[in-house]
């Protein structure tokens, strides 16, 4: 079973409160999602392998550690996943970014794919799928299945919020995928929106409602 890591940090909790607040406008909403994503990058990369190198400080030769050339890939699920990219890139500037376009059909709630562009060497990269919302889990499940079909071996999923239903789906379909979250919410409403949630993440990021 994949690990579920809820980032229990006062900075994340504080920022998430204002992300949830319906009176927060798109500019501040985007900034907060970006900042939370940067904080999440710190934890998502905690197990990156290190190697020892020899360097010289102004005083002496010494051995010190650097990340051992592990290639990273960020894969935002369009649109709302885009809100998490810049914040992650602030800490992981060498990561390549692939995009998977999915939207959730409001009637069937099933994900519909409309775009995909991934780095060629997706199978050699440690991938971090980004989407603020894990609701029914259908979109993240489809994105992960797609990446696996393209040869991905190492996938993590980073979301701001999850509902228990979406989390269970990912854990049962993808026991190899660890999930990183800012919070787990109570559940879903009749339209499969996360409650209490943050509303429609894409619309709030891009001001489309
Ligand atoms: C939202 C969200 C996830 C999906 C979550 O995207 O960003 O991708 O819904 O729901 P699920 O877990 O039930 O699949 P949406 O379909 O609203 O598209 P958008 O990002 O383009 O607004
Ligand atoms: N998509 C969103 O943007 N918000 C939700 O709460 C669920 C799906």
CSV table of C-alpha atoms and ligand atoms in Angstrom, one decimal:
chain,number,residue,atom,x,y,z
A,1,UNK,CA,0.0,0.0,0.0
A,2,UNK,CA,1.3,3.5,-0.9
A,3,UNK,CA,2.0,5.9,1.9
A,4,UNK,CA,-0.3,8.8,2.5
A,5,UNK,CA,1.6,11.8,3.9
A,6,UNK,CA,-0.4,14.7,5.2
A,7,UNK,CA,1.8,17.7,5.6
A,8,UNK,CA,1.3,18.7,9.2
A,9,UNK,CA,2.9,22.2,9.2
A,10,UNK,CA,1.6,25.4,10.6
A,11,UNK,CA,2.6,27.4,7.5
A,12,UNK,CA,0.6,25.0,5.2
A,13,UNK,CA,-2.4,25.0,7.6
A,14,UNK,CA,-2.4,28.8,7.7
A,15,UNK,CA,-2.2,29.3,4.0
A,16,UNK,CA,-4.8,26.6,3.3
A,17,UNK,CA,-7.3,28.5,5.5
A,18,UNK,CA,-7.1,31.5,3.1
A,19,UNK,CA,-7.3,29.2,0.1
A,20,UNK,CA,-10.5,27.8,1.5
A,21,UNK,CA,-12.0,31.2,2.2
A,22,UNK,CA,-14.5,32.1,-0.5
A,23,UNK,CA,-13.6,35.8,-0.2
A,24,UNK,CA,-10.0,35.1,-1.4
A,25,UNK,CA,-9.7,36.4,-5.0
A,26,UNK,CA,-7.8,34.7,-7.9
A,27,UNK,CA,-4.6,36.7,-7.4
A,28,UNK,CA,-4.2,35.8,-3.8
A,29,UNK,CA,-5.5,32.3,-4.4
A,30,UNK,CA,-2.9,31.6,-7.0
A,31,UNK,CA,-0.1,33.0,-4.8
A,32,UNK,CA,-1.2,30.8,-1.9
A,33,UNK,CA,-1.5,27.6,-4.0
A,34,UNK,CA,2.0,28.4,-5.3
A,35,UNK,CA,3.4,28.9,-1.8
A,36,UNK,CA,1.8,25.7,-0.5
A,37,UNK,CA,3.2,23.8,-3.5
A,38,UNK,CA,6.8,25.0,-2.7
A,39,UNK,CA,6.4,23.9,0.9
A,40,UNK,CA,5.1,20.5,-0.4
A,41,UNK,CA,8.1,20.1,-2.7
A,42,UNK,CA,10.3,20.0,0.4
A,43,UNK,CA,8.5,16.9,1.7
A,44,UNK,CA,7.8,15.2,-1.7
A,45,UNK,CA,11.6,15.2,-2.3
A,46,UNK,CA,12.6,14.0,1.1
A,47,UNK,CA,13.7,10.6,-0.1
A,48,UNK,CA,15.8,11.7,-3.1
A,49,UNK,CA,19.1,9.8,-3.1
A,50,UNK,CA,22.3,11.7,-2.3
A,51,UNK,CA,25.9,11.1,-3.2
A,52,UNK,CA,29.1,12.3,-1.7
A,53,UNK,CA,31.3,14.8,-3.6
A,54,UNK,CA,34.6,16.4,-2.6
A,55,UNK,CA,34.7,20.2,-2.5
A,56,UNK,CA,36.9,22.8,-1.0
A,57,UNK,CA,35.6,25.4,1.4
A,58,UNK,CA,37.6,28.6,1.8
A,59,UNK,CA,39.3,26.7,4.7
A,60,UNK,CA,39.7,23.0,3.9
A,61,UNK,CA,38.9,20.1,1.6
A,62,UNK,CA,35.8,18.3,2.7
A,63,UNK,CA,33.2,15.7,1.6
A,64,UNK,CA,29.7,16.9,1.2
A,65,UNK,CA,26.4,15.6,-0.3
A,66,UNK,CA,24.5,16.5,-3.5
A,67,UNK,CA,21.4,15.0,-5.0
A,68,UNK,CA,22.6,12.1,-7.1
A,69,UNK,CA,21.4,13.2,-10.5
A,70,UNK,CA,18.0,11.7,-10.2
A,71,UNK,CA,15.9,13.1,-13.0
A,72,UNK,CA,12.6,14.6,-11.9
A,73,UNK,CA,9.4,15.2,-13.9
A,74,UNK,CA,6.4,17.3,-12.9
A,75,UNK,CA,3.1,16.3,-14.5
A,76,UNK,CA,0.3,18.8,-13.8
A,77,UNK,CA,-3.2,17.7,-14.6
A,78,UNK,CA,-4.7,20.5,-16.6
A,79,UNK,CA,-6.0,23.0,-15.7
A,80,UNK,CA,-5.9,23.2,-12.0
A,81,UNK,CA,-2.6,21.3,-11.7
A,82,UNK,CA,-0.9,24.2,-13.4
A,83,UNK,CA,-1.4,26.2,-10.2
A,84,UNK,CA,1.1,23.9,-8.5
A,85,UNK,CA,3.9,23.9,-11.1
A,86,UNK,CA,5.7,27.2,-10.5
A,87,UNK,CA,5.9,26.7,-6.7
A,88,UNK,CA,7.4,23.2,-7.2
A,89,UNK,CA,9.8,24.5,-9.9
A,90,UNK,CA,11.1,27.2,-7.4
A,91,UNK,CA,12.7,24.3,-5.5
A,92,UNK,CA,13.2,21.9,-8.4
A,93,UNK,CA,14.3,24.1,-11.3
A,94,UNK,CA,15.8,21.2,-13.3
A,95,UNK,CA,12.6,19.2,-13.4
A,96,UNK,CA,11.0,18.7,-16.8
A,97,UNK,CA,7.3,19.4,-17.0
A,98,UNK,CA,4.8,17.1,-18.9
A,99,UNK,CA,1.1,18.0,-19.2
A,100,UNK,CA,-2.0,15.8,-19.2
A,101,UNK,CA,-5.2,17.5,-20.1
A,102,UNK,CA,-8.3,16.0,-18.4
A,103,UNK,CA,-11.6,17.4,-17.4
A,104,UNK,CA,-14.3,15.8,-15.4
A,105,UNK,CA,-17.5,15.4,-17.3
A,106,UNK,CA,-20.1,17.0,-14.9
A,107,UNK,CA,-22.8,14.4,-15.7
A,108,UNK,CA,-20.8,11.1,-15.6
A,109,UNK,CA,-18.0,12.5,-13.4
A,110,UNK,CA,-15.6,10.5,-15.5
A,111,UNK,CA,-12.4,12.1,-16.7
A,112,UNK,CA,-12.2,13.1,-20.4
A,113,UNK,CA,-8.7,13.3,-21.9
A,114,UNK,CA,-7.9,16.2,-24.3
A,115,UNK,CA,-4.2,16.8,-24.2
A,116,UNK,CA,-0.9,15.1,-23.4
A,117,UNK,CA,2.7,16.1,-23.9
A,118,UNK,CA,5.3,14.3,-21.8
A,119,UNK,CA,9.1,14.3,-21.6
A,120,UNK,CA,10.5,11.5,-23.9
A,121,UNK,CA,12.4,9.8,-21.1
A,122,UNK,CA,9.3,9.5,-18.9
A,123,UNK,CA,10.3,6.0,-17.9
A,124,UNK,CA,13.6,7.2,-16.4
A,125,UNK,CA,12.2,10.0,-14.4
A,126,UNK,CA,10.8,10.2,-10.9
A,127,UNK,CA,7.4,11.8,-11.6
A,128,UNK,CA,5.3,14.0,-9.4
A,129,UNK,CA,1.7,14.3,-10.6
A,130,UNK,CA,0.1,17.6,-9.5
A,131,UNK,CA,-3.5,18.3,-9.0
A,132,UNK,CA,-5.0,20.4,-6.2
A,133,UNK,CA,-8.1,18.2,-5.9
A,134,UNK,CA,-8.4,14.5,-5.4
A,135,UNK,CA,-12.2,14.1,-5.3
A,136,UNK,CA,-13.6,10.9,-6.7
A,137,UNK,CA,-10.0,10.1,-7.7
A,138,UNK,CA,-11.0,9.4,-11.3
A,139,UNK,CA,-8.8,12.1,-12.8
A,140,UNK,CA,-5.7,11.2,-10.9
A,141,UNK,CA,-6.3,7.5,-11.5
A,142,UNK,CA,-6.6,8.1,-15.3
A,143,UNK,CA,-3.4,10.3,-15.3
A,144,UNK,CA,-1.4,7.7,-13.4
A,145,UNK,CA,-2.7,4.8,-15.6
A,146,UNK,CA,-1.7,6.9,-18.6
A,147,UNK,CA,1.8,7.5,-17.3
A,148,UNK,CA,2.3,3.9,-16.5
A,149,UNK,CA,1.2,3.0,-20.1
A,150,UNK,CA,3.9,5.4,-21.3
A,151,UNK,CA,6.5,3.5,-19.3
A,152,UNK,CA,6.6,5.5,-16.0
A,153,UNK,CA,8.0,3.4,-13.1
A,154,UNK,CA,8.2,6.0,-10.3
A,155,UNK,CA,5.2,8.2,-9.6
A,156,UNK,CA,4.1,10.3,-6.6
A,157,UNK,CA,0.9,12.2,-6.4
A,158,UNK,CA,0.7,15.7,-4.8
A,159,UNK,CA,-2.6,17.3,-4.1
A,160,UNK,CA,-3.8,20.1,-1.8
A,161,UNK,CA,-7.0,18.3,-0.7
A,162,UNK,CA,-8.3,14.8,-0.9
A,163,UNK,CA,-11.7,13.2,-0.1
A,164,UNK,CA,-11.5,9.8,1.5
A,165,UNK,CA,-13.1,8.2,-1.6
A,166,UNK,CA,-10.4,9.5,-4.0
A,167,UNK,CA,-7.7,8.5,-1.7
A,168,UNK,CA,-9.0,5.0,-1.4
A,169,UNK,CA,-9.3,4.7,-5.2
A,170,UNK,CA,-5.6,5.6,-5.6
A,171,UNK,CA,-4.4,3.4,-2.8
A,172,UNK,CA,-6.3,0.4,-4.2
A,173,UNK,CA,-5.4,0.9,-7.9
A,174,UNK,CA,-1.9,2.2,-7.3
A,175,UNK,CA,-0.3,0.7,-4.2
A,176,UNK,CA,3.1,1.8,-5.7
A,177,UNK,CA,2.1,5.5,-5.6
A,178,UNK,CA,2.7,7.7,-2.4
A,179,UNK,CA,0.2,10.5,-2.0
A,180,UNK,CA,1.2,13.9,-0.5
A,181,UNK,CA,-1.6,16.1,0.8
A,182,UNK,CA,-2.1,19.4,2.6
A,183,UNK,CA,-5.3,18.0,4.2
A,184,UNK,CA,-7.9,15.2,4.0
A,185,UNK,CA,-11.4,16.6,4.0
A,186,UNK,CA,-14.7,15.1,5.2
A,187,UNK,CA,-16.2,13.9,1.9
A,188,UNK,CA,-18.0,14.8,-1.3
A,189,UNK,CA,-21.2,16.6,-2.0
A,190,UNK,CA,-23.9,15.5,-4.5
A,191,UNK,CA,-21.9,17.0,-7.4
A,192,UNK,CA,-18.7,15.2,-6.2
A,193,UNK,CA,-17.1,18.5,-4.9
A,194,UNK,CA,-14.9,18.1,-1.9
A,195,UNK,CA,-16.5,19.4,1.4
A,196,UNK,CA,-15.6,21.7,3.0
A,197,UNK,CA,-13.0,22.0,0.2
A,198,UNK,CA,-12.0,25.0,-1.7
A,199,UNK,CA,-14.7,25.0,-4.5
A,200,UNK,CA,-13.7,24.7,-8.1
A,201,UNK,CA,-9.9,24.9,-8.1
A,202,UNK,CA,-9.5,25.7,-11.8
A,203,UNK,CA,-12.2,28.4,-11.8
A,204,UNK,CA,-10.7,30.0,-8.7
A,205,UNK,CA,-7.2,29.9,-10.1
A,206,UNK,CA,-8.1,31.4,-13.4
A,207,UNK,CA,-11.1,33.5,-12.5
A,208,UNK,CA,-13.4,31.7,-14.8
A,209,UNK,CA,-16.5,31.9,-12.6
B,1,LIG,C1,-10.8,19.1,-11.2
B,1,LIG,C2,-9.6,18.9,-10.4
B,1,LIG,C3,-9.2,17.4,-10.7
B,1,LIG,C4,-10.6,16.8,-10.7
B,1,LIG,C5,-10.8,16.1,-9.4
B,1,LIG,O1,-10.6,19.3,-12.5
B,1,LIG,O2,-8.5,19.8,-10.8
B,1,LIG,O3,-8.5,17.3,-11.9
B,1,LIG,O4,-11.5,17.9,-10.9
B,1,LIG,O5,-12.0,15.4,-9.5
B,1,LIG,P1,-12.0,13.8,-9.5
B,1,LIG,O6,-11.0,13.4,-8.4
B,1,LIG,O7,-13.4,13.5,-9.1
B,1,LIG,O8,-11.6,13.3,-10.9
B,1,LIG,P2,-11.8,19.7,-13.5
B,1,LIG,O9,-12.4,18.5,-14.1
B,1,LIG,O10,-12.7,20.7,-12.8
B,1,LIG,O11,-11.0,20.5,-14.6
B,1,LIG,P3,-10.2,21.9,-14.6
B,1,LIG,O12,-8.9,21.6,-13.8
B,1,LIG,O13,-9.9,22.1,-16.0
B,1,LIG,O14,-11.1,22.9,-14.0
B,2,LIG,N1,-12.8,19.6,-8.7
B,2,LIG,C1,-12.6,20.8,-8.1
B,2,LIG,O1,-12.1,21.8,-8.6
B,2,LIG,N2,-13.1,20.9,-6.8
B,2,LIG,C2,-13.7,19.9,-6.1
B,2,LIG,O2,-14.0,20.0,-5.0
B,2,LIG,C3,-13.8,18.6,-6.8
B,2,LIG,C4,-13.4,18.5,-8.1
